[in-house]
Amino acid sequence: MKPSDEELVDRFRSGDEDSFRILVERHSPRIFNIACRTVRDRNLAEDISQEVFLRVYRFLDGFKKECRFSTWLYRITINVCFNAQRKRKEEPKVLIPSWEVANVGSNPGTPQLEDESFSPQKTLERKELTTKIKSAIDSLPGVLKMTFILREFEDLSYRELAKVLRCSEGTIKSRLCRARETLRQKLETYLSEGL
C-alpha cells in the first residue's frame, strides 16, 4: 500500500530525503498541468513547477496538517502562477496542443485518435475550437480562471476549492457561474456558426 502524502511528509521531516522525491513524482504531472493551463507556455510551466517544489522543500517544515498536503500544494502553485503572470511581459502566447497537456508522462506530441472520424477537416475544426476555448479561458480574470481550471480540469470539489482559494463554497459557486457565463458569451458566436 502506498504511503499517504502526510506519511511521506513525516518521513521527510525525520530525514528521509527519498520521501520528498516520491511526493514530487506523485504530484508533478498535476502541478505541471495546472501551470500549463494557467500560463500557456510550456517552458514557463516547467519553471513554475520547479519553483513550486523548491518552495515545498524549503517550507515543508511549516506545513501544519490543518489541511491536506495537496491543498497546501495547490495554494503554493496558484501563488507561483499568479506571480509568474504578474512578472511576465505581454508576449504572444505559445499554445500547447491539447494532447500534449493531456498526455503528460505518456508520449507527448502524439495525438490520440479517438474514433474513425479522424479527418483533416475534423482535425482543423477541433484545433480551431481548442484555440478559441483556450483564448476564452485565458481572457478570464485571474481568480475566475484559476477557479475554473482547478474545478473543470483538475476536478477539485467545491470544498477543496474553498480551502485552496481560502473562501466560502458559495464564493466558489459564484465564481464558477461567472466564469462559465463569460465563456459562454465569448464562445456563443463561434459555436452558433456551426462548429
Short mmCIF file of C-alpha atoms in Angstrom, two decimals:
data_model
loop_
_atom_site.label_atom_id
_atom_site.label_comp_id
_atom_site.label_asym_id
_atom_site.label_seq_id
_atom_site.Cartn_x
_atom_site.Cartn_y
_atom_site.Cartn_z
CA MET A 1 0.00 0.00 0.00
CA LYS A 2 1.30 3.43 -0.95
CA PRO A 3 2.03 5.81 1.90
CA SER A 4 -0.19 8.89 2.14
CA ASP A 5 1.19 12.33 1.41
CA GLU A 6 1.09 13.14 5.10
CA GLU A 7 3.09 9.98 5.94
CA LEU A 8 5.68 10.98 3.34
CA VAL A 9 5.87 14.46 4.87
CA ASP A 10 6.51 12.92 8.31
CA ARG A 11 9.22 10.66 6.86
CA PHE A 12 10.87 13.61 5.14
CA ARG A 13 10.84 15.60 8.37
CA SER A 14 12.58 12.62 10.00
CA GLY A 15 15.39 12.83 7.45
CA ASP A 16 14.18 10.50 4.66
CA GLU A 17 15.03 12.55 1.54
CA ASP A 18 13.59 9.82 -0.70
CA SER A 19 10.11 10.64 0.62
CA PHE A 20 10.32 14.08 -0.95
CA ARG A 21 11.24 12.52 -4.30
CA ILE A 22 8.12 10.35 -4.07
CA LEU A 23 5.97 13.42 -3.35
CA VAL A 24 7.44 15.21 -6.37
CA GLU A 25 6.87 12.20 -8.65
CA ARG A 26 3.33 11.81 -7.37
CA HIS A 27 2.29 15.45 -7.82
CA SER A 28 4.50 16.94 -10.55
CA PRO A 29 2.29 15.93 -13.53
CA ARG A 30 -0.73 17.63 -11.98
CA ILE A 31 1.22 20.74 -10.95
CA PHE A 32 2.68 20.97 -14.46
CA ASN A 33 -0.82 20.65 -15.99
CA ILE A 34 -2.18 23.42 -13.78
CA ALA A 35 0.77 25.65 -14.70
CA CYS A 36 0.41 24.83 -18.43
CA ARG A 37 -3.27 25.63 -18.43
CA THR A 38 -2.69 28.82 -16.50
CA VAL A 39 0.25 30.36 -18.38
CA ARG A 40 0.01 28.57 -21.76
CA ASP A 41 3.77 28.39 -22.08
CA ARG A 42 5.47 25.01 -21.67
CA ASN A 43 8.86 26.43 -20.64
CA LEU A 44 7.33 28.81 -18.12
CA ALA A 45 5.14 25.97 -16.80
CA GLU A 46 8.26 23.87 -16.23
CA ASP A 47 9.89 26.78 -14.39
CA ILE A 48 6.76 27.23 -12.29
CA SER A 49 6.69 23.51 -11.42
CA GLN A 50 10.31 23.65 -10.30
CA GLU A 51 9.68 26.79 -8.25
CA VAL A 52 6.65 25.16 -6.59
CA PHE A 53 8.67 22.14 -5.47
CA LEU A 54 11.57 24.32 -4.35
CA ARG A 55 9.16 26.23 -2.13
CA VAL A 56 7.62 22.99 -0.86
CA TYR A 57 11.10 21.70 0.01
CA ARG A 58 12.02 24.95 1.77
CA PHE A 59 8.78 25.30 3.70
CA LEU A 60 7.73 21.70 4.32
CA ASP A 61 8.59 22.05 7.99
CA GLY A 62 5.94 24.79 8.15
CA PHE A 63 3.18 22.50 6.82
CA LYS A 64 0.86 22.10 9.80
CA LYS A 65 -1.54 19.43 8.53
CA GLU A 66 -4.53 21.71 9.11
CA CYS A 67 -5.43 20.82 5.54
CA ARG A 68 -4.41 18.05 3.17
CA PHE A 69 -0.93 18.23 1.67
CA SER A 70 -2.43 18.52 -1.82
CA THR A 71 -4.49 21.55 -0.75
CA TRP A 72 -1.35 23.23 0.58
CA LEU A 73 0.50 22.31 -2.64
CA TYR A 74 -2.27 23.84 -4.81
CA ARG A 75 -2.11 27.07 -2.80
CA ILE A 76 1.61 27.31 -3.50
CA THR A 77 1.03 26.51 -7.18
CA ILE A 78 -1.62 29.20 -7.51
CA ASN A 79 0.62 31.79 -5.87
CA VAL A 80 3.59 30.93 -8.09
CA CYS A 81 1.38 31.01 -11.22
CA PHE A 82 -0.06 34.41 -10.29
CA ASN A 83 3.43 35.77 -9.55
CA ALA A 84 4.73 34.48 -12.89
CA GLN A 85 1.85 36.08 -14.74
CA ARG A 86 2.42 39.40 -12.99
CA LYS A 87 6.11 39.37 -13.92
CA ARG A 88 5.65 38.23 -17.47
CA LYS A 89 5.53 40.94 -20.08
CA GLU A 90 2.77 40.71 -22.62
CA GLU A 91 4.13 38.41 -25.31
CA PRO A 92 2.47 36.19 -27.87
CA LYS A 93 1.32 33.06 -26.09
CA VAL A 94 2.58 29.64 -27.17
CA LEU A 95 -0.46 27.44 -27.49
CA ILE A 96 0.15 23.87 -26.46
CA PRO A 97 -1.72 21.21 -28.42
CA SER A 98 -4.35 19.71 -26.13
CA TRP A 99 -2.90 16.21 -26.46
CA GLU A 100 0.47 17.41 -25.15
CA VAL A 101 -1.09 18.73 -21.96
CA ALA A 102 -3.42 15.75 -21.59
CA ASN A 103 -0.66 13.17 -22.04
CA VAL A 104 1.98 14.47 -19.65
CA GLY A 105 4.02 11.46 -18.66
CA SER A 106 2.96 9.32 -21.62
CA ASN A 107 4.18 10.10 -25.11
CA PRO A 108 3.78 13.87 -25.52
CA GLY A 109 3.38 15.14 -29.03
CA THR A 110 1.47 12.12 -30.24
CA PRO A 111 -2.22 12.77 -30.82
CA GLN A 112 -4.55 10.10 -29.56
CA LEU A 113 -7.12 9.17 -32.18
CA GLU A 114 -10.49 8.83 -30.54
CA ASP A 115 -12.51 7.24 -33.32
CA GLU A 116 -12.88 6.64 -37.02
CA SER A 117 -13.98 10.24 -37.66
CA PHE A 118 -10.37 11.40 -37.91
CA SER A 119 -10.02 13.55 -40.99
CA PRO A 120 -8.07 16.68 -41.89
CA GLN A 121 -11.28 18.75 -41.78
CA LYS A 122 -12.27 17.41 -38.33
CA THR A 123 -8.73 17.93 -37.08
CA LEU A 124 -8.75 21.53 -38.27
CA GLU A 125 -12.17 22.15 -36.69
CA ARG A 126 -11.05 20.64 -33.37
CA LYS A 127 -7.84 22.65 -33.42
CA GLU A 128 -9.72 25.87 -34.14
CA LEU A 129 -12.26 25.15 -31.39
CA THR A 130 -9.46 24.30 -28.93
CA THR A 131 -7.72 27.57 -29.77
CA LYS A 132 -10.94 29.57 -29.26
CA ILE A 133 -11.65 27.84 -25.93
CA LYS A 134 -8.09 28.37 -24.68
CA SER A 135 -8.23 32.01 -25.71
CA ALA A 136 -11.55 32.47 -23.92
CA ILE A 137 -10.20 30.81 -20.75
CA ASP A 138 -7.03 32.94 -20.94
CA SER A 139 -9.17 36.08 -21.05
CA LEU A 140 -10.85 35.29 -17.71
CA PRO A 141 -9.69 37.40 -14.76
CA GLY A 142 -7.05 35.61 -12.63
CA VAL A 143 -9.21 34.30 -9.80
CA LEU A 144 -12.04 33.18 -12.13
CA LYS A 145 -9.53 31.50 -14.42
CA MET A 146 -7.82 29.61 -11.59
CA THR A 147 -11.16 28.55 -10.06
CA PHE A 148 -12.36 27.30 -13.45
CA ILE A 149 -9.12 25.41 -14.21
CA LEU A 150 -9.00 23.70 -10.81
CA ARG A 151 -12.67 22.69 -11.00
CA GLU A 152 -13.02 21.70 -14.65
CA PHE A 153 -9.56 20.34 -15.45
CA GLU A 154 -8.28 19.16 -12.07
CA ASP A 155 -11.70 18.06 -10.77
CA LEU A 156 -11.39 19.61 -7.31
CA SER A 157 -14.59 19.61 -5.27
CA TYR A 158 -16.22 22.84 -4.11
CA ARG A 159 -14.95 22.13 -0.60
CA GLU A 160 -11.36 21.57 -1.82
CA LEU A 161 -11.53 24.73 -3.93
CA ALA A 162 -12.77 26.74 -0.96
CA LYS A 163 -9.80 25.55 1.11
CA VAL A 164 -7.25 26.12 -1.65
CA LEU A 165 -8.55 29.58 -2.55
CA ARG A 166 -9.43 30.48 1.06
CA CYS A 167 -13.02 31.49 0.51
CA SER A 168 -16.50 30.05 1.06
CA GLU A 169 -18.10 27.36 -1.09
CA GLY A 170 -20.73 29.94 -2.05
CA THR A 171 -17.99 32.21 -3.40
CA ILE A 172 -16.58 29.28 -5.40
CA LYS A 173 -20.00 28.56 -6.92
CA SER A 174 -20.45 32.24 -7.76
CA ARG A 175 -17.01 32.45 -9.40
CA LEU A 176 -17.67 29.31 -11.44
CA CYS A 177 -21.04 30.64 -12.54
CA ARG A 178 -19.44 33.93 -13.64
CA ALA A 179 -16.59 32.11 -15.41
CA ARG A 180 -18.97 29.79 -17.27
CA GLU A 181 -21.25 32.66 -18.26
CA THR A 182 -18.29 34.70 -19.51
CA LEU A 183 -17.02 31.73 -21.52
CA ARG A 184 -20.49 31.04 -22.91
CA GLN A 185 -20.79 34.65 -24.09
CA LYS A 186 -17.32 34.65 -25.65
CA LEU A 187 -17.89 31.34 -27.44
CA GLU A 188 -21.56 31.81 -28.34
CA THR A 189 -20.93 33.46 -31.71
CA TYR A 190 -18.29 30.94 -32.68
CA LEU A 191 -20.39 27.94 -31.68
CA SER A 192 -23.52 29.26 -33.39
CA GLU A 193 -21.62 29.29 -36.69
CA GLY A 194 -21.84 25.52 -36.76
CA LEU A 195 -18.57 24.19 -35.36
#
